[in-house]
Coordinates of C-alpha atoms in Angstrom, one line a residue:
M580 CA 54.9 142.2 147.5
T581 CA 51.2 141.7 148.4
G582 CA 49.6 143.6 151.0
P583 CA 49.7 141.0 153.7
E584 CA 53.4 140.4 153.1
K585 CA 54.0 144.1 153.5
Q586 CA 52.4 144.1 156.9
D587 CA 54.6 141.1 158.1
R588 CA 57.9 142.8 157.2
P589 CA 59.6 144.2 160.3
L590 CA 60.6 147.7 160.5
G591 CA 64.0 148.6 159.1
G592 CA 64.7 145.4 157.2
R593 CA 63.4 142.6 155.0
W594 CA 62.6 139.0 156.1
S595 CA 62.0 136.3 153.6
R596 CA 59.4 133.7 154.3
R597 CA 62.1 131.2 155.1
G598 CA 63.7 133.4 157.6
V599 CA 60.4 134.0 159.4
L600 CA 59.7 130.3 159.6
G601 CA 63.2 129.7 160.9
G602 CA 62.8 132.3 163.6
L603 CA 59.5 130.9 164.7
L604 CA 60.8 127.3 165.0
G605 CA 63.8 128.4 167.2
A606 CA 61.8 130.4 169.7
P607 CA 60.4 127.4 171.9
V608 CA 64.0 126.0 172.3
L609 CA 65.2 129.2 173.9
F610 CA 62.3 129.3 176.3
V611 CA 62.8 125.7 177.4
A612 CA 66.5 126.2 177.9
A613 CA 65.8 129.3 180.0
C614 CA 63.3 127.6 182.2
T615 CA 65.4 124.5 182.7
G616 CA 68.5 126.5 183.7
D617 CA 66.5 128.6 186.3
K618 CA 64.9 125.5 187.9
G619 CA 68.1 123.5 188.1
S620 CA 70.1 126.3 189.8
S621 CA 67.6 126.7 192.6
G622 CA 68.5 130.4 192.7
S623 CA 72.2 129.8 193.2
S624 CA 74.3 130.8 190.3
G625 CA 77.7 130.2 192.0
S626 CA 77.6 126.4 192.5
S627 CA 77.8 124.1 189.6
G628 CA 77.9 121.2 192.1
G629 CA 74.4 122.2 193.4
A630 CA 73.0 122.0 189.8
A631 CA 74.3 118.4 189.6
G632 CA 72.5 117.4 192.7
S633 CA 68.9 116.4 193.3
S634 CA 66.5 118.9 191.7
G635 CA 65.4 121.5 194.2
G636 CA 67.0 119.6 197.2
P637 CA 69.5 120.9 199.9
V638 CA 73.2 121.3 198.9
A639 CA 75.5 118.6 200.6
D640 CA 78.4 119.9 203.0
T641 CA 81.6 118.8 201.4
G642 CA 83.9 120.7 204.0
S643 CA 86.4 118.9 206.4
P644 CA 85.2 117.7 209.8
S645 CA 86.0 119.8 213.0
P646 CA 89.3 118.9 214.6
K647 CA 89.3 116.7 217.8
T648 CA 90.2 118.2 221.2
S649 CA 92.9 116.6 223.4
V650 CA 91.6 114.8 226.4
A651 CA 94.7 115.7 228.4
K652 CA 93.8 117.9 231.4
I653 CA 96.6 120.1 232.9
T654 CA 96.6 121.4 236.5
V655 CA 99.1 124.0 237.8
F656 CA 99.7 124.9 241.5
P657 CA 99.7 127.7 242.6
V658 CA 96.6 128.4 240.6
T659 CA 96.8 131.3 238.1
G660 CA 96.2 134.7 239.6
T661 CA 97.6 133.8 243.0
T662 CA 99.3 136.9 244.6
D663 CA 100.7 135.4 247.8
A664 CA 102.1 132.0 246.9
E665 CA 104.5 130.5 249.4
F666 CA 108.0 131.0 247.9
N667 CA 109.5 128.2 250.0
Q668 CA 107.1 125.6 248.5
P669 CA 107.6 124.0 245.0
V670 CA 105.5 124.6 242.0
K671 CA 103.6 121.5 240.9
V672 CA 102.2 120.6 237.4
T673 CA 100.1 117.5 236.8
V674 CA 98.2 116.1 233.8
T675 CA 95.5 113.5 233.6
G676 CA 94.7 111.6 230.4
G677 CA 98.1 112.3 228.9
T678 CA 101.8 113.0 229.5
L679 CA 103.7 116.2 229.9
T680 CA 106.0 117.2 227.0
S681 CA 107.2 120.6 228.2
V682 CA 107.1 122.8 231.4
K683 CA 108.7 126.2 231.6
L684 CA 108.6 128.1 234.9
A685 CA 110.3 131.6 234.7
D686 CA 110.2 135.0 236.3
L687 CA 109.4 138.1 234.3
A688 CA 113.1 138.6 233.5
G689 CA 113.2 135.2 231.8
T690 CA 115.2 133.4 234.4
E691 CA 114.0 129.8 234.4
I692 CA 113.5 127.7 237.6
P693 CA 114.5 124.1 237.0
G694 CA 112.3 121.1 237.8
Q695 CA 111.9 117.4 237.6
T696 CA 109.4 115.3 235.7
S697 CA 108.1 112.0 237.2
A698 CA 109.0 108.7 235.5
D699 CA 105.4 108.3 234.2
G700 CA 105.4 111.8 232.7
T701 CA 102.3 113.0 234.6
T702 CA 103.9 115.2 237.3
W703 CA 106.5 118.0 237.2
T704 CA 107.9 119.6 240.4
S705 CA 110.2 122.6 240.6
T706 CA 113.5 122.0 242.2
G707 CA 115.0 125.5 242.2
Q708 CA 114.3 128.1 244.8
L709 CA 111.6 130.7 244.2
R710 CA 112.1 134.3 245.3
S711 CA 109.8 136.2 247.5
G712 CA 107.8 139.1 246.0
T713 CA 108.3 137.9 242.5
R714 CA 105.9 137.2 239.5
Y715 CA 106.2 134.0 237.6
T716 CA 104.7 132.5 234.5
V717 CA 104.2 128.8 233.8
A718 CA 103.9 127.4 230.2
V719 CA 102.9 123.7 229.9
S720 CA 102.3 121.3 227.0
A721 CA 101.0 117.8 227.1
V722 CA 99.7 115.2 224.7
D723 CA 97.1 112.5 225.1
R724 CA 97.5 108.9 223.8
D725 CA 96.3 110.0 220.3
G726 CA 99.0 112.6 220.1
L727 CA 96.7 115.5 220.5
E728 CA 98.3 118.5 222.3
A729 CA 96.9 120.4 225.2
V730 CA 98.5 123.6 226.5
A731 CA 98.2 125.8 229.6
N732 CA 99.7 129.2 230.4
T733 CA 99.3 130.5 233.9
G734 CA 100.9 133.1 236.2
F735 CA 101.2 133.8 239.9
A736 CA 103.2 136.0 242.4
T737 CA 105.0 134.9 245.5
A738 CA 104.4 136.5 248.9
T739 CA 106.6 139.0 250.7
P740 CA 107.6 137.7 254.1
A741 CA 106.2 139.5 257.1
S742 CA 109.3 139.0 259.3
T743 CA 112.9 139.2 258.0
F744 CA 116.5 139.2 259.3
V745 CA 119.8 140.7 258.1
G746 CA 123.4 140.0 258.8
Y747 CA 125.7 143.0 259.7
F748 CA 129.2 142.0 258.5
T749 CA 132.8 143.1 259.0
P750 CA 135.2 143.9 257.4
E751 CA 133.8 146.3 254.9
D752 CA 133.7 145.7 251.1
G753 CA 136.8 146.9 249.4
S754 CA 138.8 147.3 252.6
T755 CA 142.4 146.3 253.3
V756 CA 142.9 144.6 256.7
G757 CA 145.4 142.8 258.9
V758 CA 146.2 139.1 258.9
G759 CA 144.1 138.4 262.0
M760 CA 140.8 139.8 260.6
P761 CA 138.0 137.2 260.7
V762 CA 134.7 137.5 258.8
S763 CA 132.2 138.3 261.5
I764 CA 128.5 138.4 260.9
R765 CA 126.0 139.6 263.5
F766 CA 122.3 138.9 262.9
N767 CA 119.5 141.2 264.0
K768 CA 117.2 138.3 264.8
V769 CA 117.8 135.0 266.7
I770 CA 118.8 132.3 264.3
T771 CA 117.5 128.8 265.2
N772 CA 118.1 127.2 261.8
R773 CA 121.9 127.6 261.9
T774 CA 122.6 125.0 259.3
A775 CA 120.4 126.6 256.6
V776 CA 121.9 130.0 257.3
Q777 CA 125.5 128.9 257.4
E778 CA 125.0 126.9 254.1
A779 CA 123.8 130.2 252.5
I780 CA 127.1 131.9 253.4
T781 CA 130.4 131.2 251.8
V782 CA 133.9 132.6 252.3
V783 CA 136.6 131.8 249.8
A784 CA 140.2 133.0 249.5
E785 CA 142.7 133.4 246.7
P786 CA 145.1 131.7 247.2
G787 CA 142.8 129.0 248.5
V788 CA 142.8 127.9 252.1
E789 CA 140.2 126.0 254.3
I790 CA 137.9 128.5 255.9
V791 CA 135.4 127.3 258.6
G792 CA 132.5 129.0 260.3
H793 CA 131.9 129.1 264.1
W794 CA 128.7 130.1 265.9
F795 CA 129.5 132.2 269.0
S796 CA 125.8 132.6 269.7
D797 CA 122.4 132.6 268.0
T798 CA 123.1 136.0 266.6
R799 CA 126.9 135.7 265.7
L800 CA 128.7 133.7 263.1
D801 CA 132.5 134.2 262.4
F802 CA 134.7 132.6 259.7
R803 CA 138.5 132.2 259.7
P804 CA 141.3 129.9 258.4
Q805 CA 143.4 127.7 260.7
Q806 CA 146.3 130.1 260.7
Y807 CA 146.5 133.9 260.1
W808 CA 145.7 134.9 256.5
A809 CA 148.7 135.2 254.2
K810 CA 149.5 138.8 253.1
G811 CA 148.0 139.8 249.8
T812 CA 145.1 137.2 250.1
K813 CA 141.9 138.2 248.4
V814 CA 138.8 137.1 250.4
T815 CA 135.2 137.1 249.2
L816 CA 132.2 136.8 251.4
S817 CA 129.0 135.7 249.6
L818 CA 125.7 136.2 251.3
R819 CA 122.9 134.3 249.8
L820 CA 120.4 134.8 252.6
K821 CA 117.4 136.0 250.7
D822 CA 114.4 133.8 251.5
V823 CA 116.4 131.5 253.7
E824 CA 114.3 130.7 256.8
G825 CA 116.6 131.6 259.8
A826 CA 113.9 130.9 262.3
K827 CA 110.2 129.9 262.0
G828 CA 108.6 132.5 259.8
V829 CA 111.7 134.7 259.7
F830 CA 113.4 135.0 256.3
G831 CA 116.7 136.6 255.1
T832 CA 116.7 139.5 252.6
Q833 CA 120.4 139.7 251.5
S834 CA 122.1 138.5 248.3
K835 CA 125.4 140.2 247.9
D836 CA 129.2 139.7 247.7
V837 CA 131.8 141.5 249.8
T838 CA 135.5 141.4 248.9
F839 CA 138.5 142.5 251.0
T840 CA 142.2 142.2 250.8
I841 CA 144.8 141.2 253.4
G842 CA 147.6 143.8 253.6
R843 CA 151.1 143.4 254.9
S844 CA 151.7 140.8 257.6
Q845 CA 152.0 142.6 260.9
T846 CA 151.6 141.3 264.5
S847 CA 152.7 142.8 267.8
V848 CA 153.5 141.4 271.1
A849 CA 152.8 143.3 274.3
D850 CA 154.9 141.8 277.1
L851 CA 153.6 143.2 280.4
A852 CA 156.6 141.8 282.3
S853 CA 159.0 144.0 280.4
D854 CA 156.4 146.6 279.5
M855 CA 157.5 146.6 275.9
L856 CA 155.5 146.4 272.6
T857 CA 157.4 144.7 269.8
V858 CA 156.1 145.1 266.2
T859 CA 156.9 142.6 263.5
T860 CA 156.2 143.4 259.9
D861 CA 156.6 140.8 257.1
G862 CA 158.9 138.8 259.4
K863 CA 161.1 141.6 260.6
V864 CA 161.0 143.6 263.9
T865 CA 160.1 147.1 262.8
A866 CA 159.5 148.9 266.1
T867 CA 159.6 148.6 269.9
Y868 CA 157.7 150.9 272.2
P869 CA 157.6 151.2 276.0
I870 CA 154.1 150.7 277.3
I871 CA 151.9 150.7 280.4
G872 CA 149.6 147.7 281.0
G873 CA 146.8 146.9 283.5
S874 CA 147.5 147.3 287.2
P875 CA 147.3 144.3 289.6
E876 CA 143.7 145.4 290.4
H877 CA 142.7 145.7 286.7
R878 CA 144.9 143.3 284.8
T879 CA 144.9 143.3 281.0
W880 CA 143.4 140.2 279.3
G881 CA 146.1 137.8 277.9
G882 CA 146.0 136.2 274.5
K883 CA 145.7 137.2 270.9
L884 CA 143.6 140.4 270.5
V885 CA 142.5 141.8 267.1
I886 CA 142.2 145.5 266.4
S887 CA 138.5 145.9 265.6
E888 CA 138.1 149.7 265.5
Q889 CA 140.3 152.8 265.2
F890 CA 139.6 156.3 266.6
Q891 CA 141.8 159.3 266.1
Q892 CA 140.3 160.5 269.4
T893 CA 137.6 159.1 271.7
K894 CA 136.0 159.5 275.1
M895 CA 136.6 156.9 277.8
D896 CA 134.3 156.8 280.8
S897 CA 134.8 154.2 283.6
A898 CA 131.1 154.3 284.3
T899 CA 130.4 152.6 280.9
V900 CA 132.5 149.6 281.8
G901 CA 131.3 149.1 285.3
L902 CA 134.1 150.9 287.2
G903 CA 132.1 153.7 288.7
D904 CA 133.7 157.2 288.5
E905 CA 137.3 156.2 288.5
Y906 CA 138.1 158.0 285.3
N907 CA 136.4 160.1 282.6
I908 CA 138.8 161.2 279.8
P909 CA 137.0 163.1 277.0
D910 CA 139.9 163.1 274.5
V911 CA 141.9 159.8 274.5
P912 CA 144.1 160.0 271.3
H913 CA 145.0 157.2 268.9
A914 CA 142.6 154.6 270.4
Q915 CA 142.3 151.2 268.9
R916 CA 139.7 148.7 270.2
L917 CA 140.8 145.2 271.2
T918 CA 137.7 143.9 273.0
T919 CA 134.0 144.6 273.0
S920 CA 134.2 145.0 276.8
G921 CA 136.4 148.1 276.4
T922 CA 140.1 147.0 276.2
F923 CA 142.0 149.4 273.9
I924 CA 145.6 150.1 273.0
H925 CA 145.8 153.9 272.9
G926 CA 147.7 157.1 273.4
N927 CA 148.3 158.4 276.9
Y928 CA 149.2 162.0 277.7
W929 CA 148.2 162.1 281.4
S930 CA 150.6 159.6 282.9
P931 CA 154.2 160.6 283.8
G932 CA 156.7 159.7 281.1
S933 CA 158.7 157.6 283.7
Q934 CA 155.9 155.0 283.9
F935 CA 156.1 153.9 280.3
G936 CA 158.2 150.7 280.1
H937 CA 158.4 150.5 283.9
A938 CA 154.9 150.3 285.5
N939 CA 151.4 148.8 285.0
T940 CA 148.9 151.3 286.3
S941 CA 146.0 151.3 283.8
H942 CA 142.5 149.9 284.2
G943 CA 143.2 147.1 281.7
C944 CA 144.2 149.0 278.6
I945 CA 147.6 149.2 277.0
S946 CA 148.9 152.7 276.5
L947 CA 151.8 154.4 274.6
R948 CA 153.2 157.9 275.2
D949 CA 151.2 160.6 273.4
V950 CA 150.3 164.3 273.6
Q951 CA 146.9 165.8 274.3
G952 CA 145.0 166.2 271.0
G953 CA 147.2 163.6 269.3
T954 CA 148.7 166.3 267.1
D955 CA 152.3 165.2 267.3
P956 CA 153.0 162.5 264.6
T957 CA 156.3 161.6 266.2
T958 CA 155.0 160.2 269.4
N959 CA 155.0 156.4 269.9
A960 CA 151.2 156.2 270.0
A961 CA 150.9 158.2 266.8
K962 CA 153.5 156.1 265.0
F963 CA 151.9 152.8 266.1
Y964 CA 148.5 154.0 265.1
A965 CA 149.6 155.2 261.7
G966 CA 151.2 151.8 261.0
S967 CA 148.2 149.7 262.1
L968 CA 145.3 148.2 260.3
I969 CA 142.0 146.9 261.5
G970 CA 142.6 143.2 261.7
D971 CA 146.2 143.5 263.1
V972 CA 146.9 141.2 266.1
V973 CA 148.3 142.4 269.4
E974 CA 149.3 139.4 271.5
V975 CA 149.4 140.1 275.2
V976 CA 151.8 138.0 277.2
N977 CA 152.7 137.9 280.9
S978 CA 149.7 139.9 281.9
G979 CA 149.0 137.9 285.0
D980 CA 145.3 137.5 283.9
K981 CA 143.4 134.8 282.0
T982 CA 143.1 134.6 278.3
V983 CA 140.5 136.8 276.8
D984 CA 137.1 135.2 276.0
P985 CA 137.2 134.4 272.2
A986 CA 133.8 136.0 271.8
N987 CA 134.9 139.2 273.4
G988 CA 135.8 141.1 270.3
L989 CA 137.2 139.5 267.1
N990 CA 139.4 137.1 269.2
G991 CA 138.5 133.7 267.9
W992 CA 142.3 133.0 267.4
N993 CA 142.3 132.0 271.1
M994 CA 140.6 128.8 270.3
T995 CA 142.3 125.7 268.9
W996 CA 141.4 124.6 265.4
A997 CA 139.4 121.7 266.8
Q998 CA 137.5 123.9 269.1
W999 CA 136.8 126.3 266.3
K1000 CA 135.5 123.6 263.9
A1001 CA 133.3 122.2 266.7
G1002 CA 131.3 125.4 266.5
S1003 CA 130.3 124.9 262.8
A1004 CA 126.8 123.9 261.9
V1005 CA 127.7 122.3 258.6

């Protein structure tokens, strides 16, 4: 090896002249390839598509176009966020530029309120009753003519009425009463919209019988069948007065059911000509008692009188019934009310025993022999009291006075069926 060759040999190995020439010839190719690759990539090593495009130019957007938006526009009334919406007005949903496909109106418990969609599909109006003081949601879907969907989800709350009314009813839930017991409801506010209120109240019986309501006044509505109830009948009163407008701006609050049962069939006849009370139970005479009726100056009302209250002992004061100071008895035993105005059938310990069955000396009440304190269960008054129910009928005959006013107590049985039905508002 000559001196120059020795200098050209790389460290650690031997190159032949051919190998050196080959290496020198390959070097420019590597440089060109490196420069070309760098230029074509435009600094982006992750897009082979970019390398195939115009040299050094922007990369084309090959993604999908943005989706179109539905032109259908939905409007809901009451508007979302309302906190005092009128509960007696319908909810309305409208759409422009499309048709409605779904409307769901519901309270927070999930109870849906039904509604009706117009023939052209652009309007929906609720048909069910909203409730006061309640939150609702509305979910709406619609499509435009291109089939693109629009949705709306809103919420509102109904107002609580400023003025309300309630109905106080008798008999009580779960009670057992006599065959003459009507359903009587007294309202704490004047009712001017009688039809709406009566339609919100139903009374049904098992076994079934026609039951009709009768308005005695703007604050009293009673229900009864044509004849006395049959024994064992189950009667259900359903009050659906909540949000019913009984008078302008005055709304009901009640929604409840009351059930009572008719007990044995018992009626009594108080004949004030013979001064005898005859009790008939389930078609058989079960007792007769001598009585005292109203004097010629204070005759007892005639007609069918229904027992409405019972008192083991009560005070009777003539001043409370417009008779001055004629009597004041603090402990009248076994008293059962027959009229609102103060007629009772009761025990009497102060009159001589000889008067019972022979004389009419009272101030209009009917009395049976008793003892002071009512502690003797064997007296006629005690036995009649023990065998009576609220709702039993005591019919007074030969009293010499006119028939009791049907509104004076629970005494609507003194009207004909035609008269009774004439007082219905539905």
